[in-house]
Tab-separated table of C-alpha atoms in Angstrom:
chain	number	residue	atom	x	y	z
A	1	UNK	CA	-49.871	-54.796	-44.904
A	2	UNK	CA	-52.055	-54.167	-47.987
A	3	UNK	CA	-50.753	-55.378	-51.315
A	4	UNK	CA	-50.497	-51.807	-52.614
A	5	UNK	CA	-48.283	-50.841	-49.675
A	6	UNK	CA	-46.001	-53.815	-50.277
A	7	UNK	CA	-45.654	-52.859	-53.925
A	8	UNK	CA	-44.759	-49.307	-52.938
A	9	UNK	CA	-42.062	-50.513	-50.536
A	10	UNK	CA	-40.708	-52.914	-53.124
A	11	UNK	CA	-40.566	-50.139	-55.719
A	12	UNK	CA	-38.853	-47.768	-53.290
A	13	UNK	CA	-36.250	-50.410	-52.415
A	14	UNK	CA	-35.618	-51.036	-56.118
A	15	UNK	CA	-35.188	-47.290	-56.800
A	16	UNK	CA	-32.812	-47.003	-53.839
A	17	UNK	CA	-30.716	-49.900	-55.134
A	18	UNK	CA	-30.522	-48.276	-58.579
A	19	UNK	CA	-29.497	-44.964	-57.024
A	20	UNK	CA	-26.767	-46.658	-54.986
A	21	UNK	CA	-25.347	-48.343	-58.082
A	22	UNK	CA	-25.294	-45.047	-59.978
A	23	UNK	CA	-23.631	-43.258	-57.067
A	24	UNK	CA	-21.049	-46.032	-56.767
A	25	UNK	CA	-20.084	-45.912	-60.445
A	26	UNK	CA	-20.044	-42.107	-60.550
A	27	UNK	CA	-17.944	-42.050	-57.385
A	28	UNK	CA	-15.403	-44.453	-58.900
A	29	UNK	CA	-15.230	-42.354	-62.070
A	30	UNK	CA	-14.758	-39.097	-60.140
A	31	UNK	CA	-12.113	-40.712	-57.949
A	32	UNK	CA	-10.274	-41.769	-61.097
A	33	UNK	CA	-10.449	-38.217	-62.471
A	34	UNK	CA	-9.053	-36.823	-59.220
A	35	UNK	CA	-6.305	-39.443	-59.266
A	36	UNK	CA	-5.396	-38.573	-62.850
A	37	UNK	CA	-5.295	-34.852	-62.042
A	38	UNK	CA	-2.965	-35.557	-59.124
A	39	UNK	CA	-0.702	-37.704	-61.285
A	40	UNK	CA	-0.155	-34.844	-63.736
A	41	UNK	CA	1.034	-32.452	-61.021
A	42	UNK	CA	4.554	-31.268	-61.692
A	43	UNK	CA	4.497	-32.134	-65.399
A	44	UNK	CA	3.742	-28.535	-66.413
A	45	UNK	CA	7.338	-27.555	-65.707
A	46	UNK	CA	8.788	-30.682	-67.313
A	47	UNK	CA	8.286	-30.368	-71.083
A	48	UNK	CA	10.124	-33.656	-71.673
A	49	UNK	CA	8.057	-35.654	-69.193
A	50	UNK	CA	6.130	-38.674	-70.439
A	51	UNK	CA	2.760	-37.025	-69.898
A	52	UNK	CA	3.785	-33.842	-71.713
A	53	UNK	CA	5.201	-35.724	-74.692
A	54	UNK	CA	2.203	-38.012	-74.961
A	55	UNK	CA	-0.447	-35.303	-74.715
A	56	UNK	CA	1.340	-32.806	-76.969
A	57	UNK	CA	1.957	-35.465	-79.616
A	58	UNK	CA	-1.715	-36.429	-79.447
A	59	UNK	CA	-2.799	-32.801	-79.886
A	60	UNK	CA	-0.390	-32.162	-82.774
A	61	UNK	CA	-1.417	-35.327	-84.592
A	62	UNK	CA	-5.125	-34.524	-84.298
A	63	UNK	CA	-4.650	-31.034	-85.740
A	64	UNK	CA	-3.159	-32.520	-88.943
A	65	UNK	CA	-5.468	-35.518	-89.368
A	66	UNK	CA	-8.385	-35.760	-91.775
A	67	UNK	CA	-11.953	-36.006	-90.530
A	68	UNK	CA	-12.293	-39.751	-91.064
A	69	UNK	CA	-8.878	-40.581	-89.662
A	70	UNK	CA	-9.758	-38.645	-86.513
A	71	UNK	CA	-13.087	-40.449	-86.345
A	72	UNK	CA	-11.423	-43.854	-86.749
A	73	UNK	CA	-8.851	-43.230	-84.028
A	74	UNK	CA	-11.442	-41.764	-81.647
A	75	UNK	CA	-13.935	-44.582	-82.192
A	76	UNK	CA	-11.207	-47.220	-81.899
A	77	UNK	CA	-10.258	-45.968	-78.428
A	78	UNK	CA	-13.897	-45.926	-77.338
A	79	UNK	CA	-14.616	-49.348	-78.814
A	80	UNK	CA	-11.837	-51.000	-76.799
A	81	UNK	CA	-13.441	-49.895	-73.523
A	82	UNK	CA	-16.892	-50.777	-74.864
A	83	UNK	CA	-15.740	-54.301	-75.690
A	84	UNK	CA	-14.188	-54.800	-72.249
A	85	UNK	CA	-17.353	-53.645	-70.495
A	86	UNK	CA	-19.596	-55.706	-72.780
A	87	UNK	CA	-17.595	-58.898	-72.218
A	88	UNK	CA	-17.545	-58.211	-68.477
A	89	UNK	CA	-21.327	-58.348	-68.519
A	90	UNK	CA	-21.416	-61.885	-69.934
A	91	UNK	CA	-19.028	-63.226	-67.295
A	92	UNK	CA	-19.892	-64.181	-63.746
A	93	UNK	CA	-16.665	-62.545	-62.559
A	94	UNK	CA	-17.008	-59.523	-64.817
A	95	UNK	CA	-18.653	-57.438	-62.113
A	96	UNK	CA	-15.176	-56.850	-60.649
A	97	UNK	CA	-13.799	-55.507	-63.953
A	98	UNK	CA	-16.378	-52.733	-64.408
A	99	UNK	CA	-15.105	-50.491	-61.573
A	100	UNK	CA	-11.532	-50.910	-62.844
A	101	UNK	CA	-12.522	-49.824	-66.352
A	102	UNK	CA	-14.336	-46.749	-65.047
A	103	UNK	CA	-11.411	-45.945	-62.764
A	104	UNK	CA	-9.051	-46.159	-65.740
A	105	UNK	CA	-11.377	-44.001	-67.843
A	106	UNK	CA	-11.635	-41.360	-65.128
A	107	UNK	CA	-7.870	-41.333	-64.556
A	108	UNK	CA	-7.231	-40.804	-68.272
A	109	UNK	CA	-9.663	-37.887	-68.468
A	110	UNK	CA	-8.310	-36.318	-65.286
A	111	UNK	CA	-4.715	-36.702	-66.463
A	112	UNK	CA	-5.319	-35.036	-69.826
A	113	UNK	CA	-7.533	-32.236	-68.511
A	114	UNK	CA	-5.247	-31.590	-65.564
A	115	UNK	CA	-2.192	-31.406	-67.790
A	116	UNK	CA	-3.709	-28.903	-70.223
A	117	UNK	CA	-4.819	-26.638	-67.399
A	118	UNK	CA	-1.540	-26.929	-65.483
A	119	UNK	CA	0.669	-26.413	-68.546
A	120	UNK	CA	-1.344	-23.820	-70.495
A	121	UNK	CA	-3.558	-22.121	-67.883
A	122	UNK	CA	-6.578	-20.374	-69.422
A	123	UNK	CA	-5.749	-21.416	-72.988
A	124	UNK	CA	-5.534	-24.999	-71.812
A	125	UNK	CA	-8.886	-24.614	-70.087
A	126	UNK	CA	-10.456	-23.358	-73.333
A	127	UNK	CA	-8.902	-26.224	-75.269
A	128	UNK	CA	-10.355	-28.745	-72.829
A	129	UNK	CA	-13.746	-27.022	-72.897
A	130	UNK	CA	-14.025	-27.065	-76.700
A	131	UNK	CA	-11.942	-30.022	-77.857
A	132	UNK	CA	-12.096	-32.617	-75.088
A	133	UNK	CA	-15.059	-32.096	-72.782
A	134	UNK	CA	-17.959	-32.660	-75.269
A	135	UNK	CA	-16.660	-36.056	-76.415
A	136	UNK	CA	-15.507	-37.012	-72.916
A	137	UNK	CA	-18.876	-36.166	-71.365
A	138	UNK	CA	-20.973	-38.002	-73.950
A	139	UNK	CA	-18.801	-41.116	-74.118
A	140	UNK	CA	-18.336	-41.307	-70.341
A	141	UNK	CA	-22.089	-41.106	-69.833
A	142	UNK	CA	-22.445	-44.019	-72.257
A	143	UNK	CA	-19.803	-46.004	-70.356
A	144	UNK	CA	-21.578	-45.366	-67.047
A	145	UNK	CA	-24.827	-46.742	-68.455
A	146	UNK	CA	-23.064	-49.732	-70.006
A	147	UNK	CA	-21.130	-50.342	-66.792
A	148	UNK	CA	-24.337	-50.495	-64.785
A	149	UNK	CA	-25.973	-52.846	-67.299
A	150	UNK	CA	-22.836	-54.986	-67.359
A	151	UNK	CA	-22.763	-55.316	-63.568
A	152	UNK	CA	-26.452	-56.241	-63.463
A	153	UNK	CA	-26.097	-59.045	-66.010
A	154	UNK	CA	-22.844	-60.282	-64.469
A	155	UNK	CA	-24.464	-60.536	-61.039
A	156	UNK	CA	-27.449	-62.313	-62.561
A	157	UNK	CA	-25.175	-64.859	-64.250
A	158	UNK	CA	-23.340	-65.348	-60.960
A	159	UNK	CA	-26.623	-66.061	-59.152
A	160	UNK	CA	-27.799	-68.439	-61.864
A	161	UNK	CA	-24.673	-70.586	-61.676
A	162	UNK	CA	-24.698	-70.909	-57.906
A	163	UNK	CA	-25.340	-74.516	-56.734
A	164	UNK	CA	-28.445	-73.483	-54.782
A	165	UNK	CA	-29.813	-71.192	-57.515
A	166	UNK	CA	-33.403	-71.745	-58.689
A	167	UNK	CA	-33.945	-72.591	-62.328
A	168	UNK	CA	-33.861	-69.291	-64.183
A	169	UNK	CA	-33.144	-68.444	-67.786
A	170	UNK	CA	-30.719	-65.603	-68.482
A	171	UNK	CA	-31.601	-65.359	-72.181
A	172	UNK	CA	-34.298	-62.649	-71.859
A	173	UNK	CA	-31.885	-60.507	-69.856
A	174	UNK	CA	-29.073	-61.232	-72.300
A	175	UNK	CA	-31.184	-60.177	-75.295
A	176	UNK	CA	-32.115	-56.934	-73.559
A	177	UNK	CA	-28.453	-56.424	-72.666
A	178	UNK	CA	-27.416	-56.813	-76.308
A	179	UNK	CA	-30.080	-54.337	-77.465
A	180	UNK	CA	-29.047	-51.729	-74.910
A	181	UNK	CA	-25.372	-52.300	-75.676
A	182	UNK	CA	-26.087	-51.727	-79.363
A	183	UNK	CA	-27.764	-48.405	-78.556
A	184	UNK	CA	-24.793	-47.420	-76.412
A	185	UNK	CA	-22.438	-48.319	-79.274
A	186	UNK	CA	-24.420	-45.961	-81.525
A	187	UNK	CA	-24.056	-43.240	-78.893
A	188	UNK	CA	-20.291	-43.820	-78.840
A	189	UNK	CA	-20.253	-43.534	-82.614
A	190	UNK	CA	-22.021	-40.164	-82.317
A	191	UNK	CA	-19.464	-39.140	-79.700
A	192	UNK	CA	-16.602	-40.008	-82.060
A	193	UNK	CA	-18.281	-38.049	-84.859
A	194	UNK	CA	-18.641	-35.041	-82.571
A	195	UNK	CA	-14.977	-35.355	-81.625
A	196	UNK	CA	-14.010	-35.394	-85.304
A	197	UNK	CA	-16.133	-32.354	-86.154
A	198	UNK	CA	-14.606	-30.339	-83.318
A	199	UNK	CA	-11.071	-31.464	-84.201
A	200	UNK	CA	-11.438	-30.430	-87.852
A	201	UNK	CA	-13.290	-27.193	-87.100
A	202	UNK	CA	-11.196	-25.870	-84.202
A	203	UNK	CA	-8.054	-28.022	-83.922
A	204	UNK	CA	-5.836	-25.677	-85.919
A	205	UNK	CA	-7.198	-22.550	-84.232
A	206	UNK	CA	-5.718	-23.296	-80.800
A	207	UNK	CA	-2.156	-22.118	-80.234
A	208	UNK	CA	-0.858	-23.481	-76.936
C-alpha cells in the first residue's frame, strides 16, 4: 500500500477513536442527566422533600446574593470538579474517575432541571432556560473537553509505567495538558461570571 494511503488510514482510525471517546463521554453525561431527572420524580408534590428544600433554598439564596458572592459560590462548585478531573489526568488509575465525575455532573443537572419543570411547569422551564442552562451548557462543555484530555493523559501514564513499556517521556504531554487545563479553567471562570450576571439581572424577577 502506498505511504499516502497508509497515512490516510491512520488518520481515519485516529479520527474514529476520537469520535468514540466523545460519544462515550457524552453518553455518560446524558445518562446521568436522565438518572437525575428520574430521581426527582415525585418530589413536585412533596414540598418538604430533600430535593425540594435543597433546590428552593439554593434559588432563594441566589436571589439575595451580591454579584461577587454569587460568582464565588458558582466558581467554587465548578473548581471542585475541575480539580478532580485535573488530578485524575495525572494518575494512572484516574481514567476510571472521569466517567464517575461526568455521571455525577449529569445527575446534578438532570435533578435540578427536572425538579423545576416538575414542580413549576412552564415557569420552571423558563427559569431553567434563563438561569441554569447557559452556565450549565458552557461549564459542562468545558468538563467534557477536560475529561477527554484527562483520560488521554491517564492512559498514557498507565502505558508508560507498564513493565514492557518502551522508554517514553510524558513531560511534553503533561505540559500540553497543563496549558489546555488552564484554558478550560478560564472558560469555567467565564461560565461563573455569566451565571452571576444572569442571577443579578433576572434572579429577583422570577416568581415560582
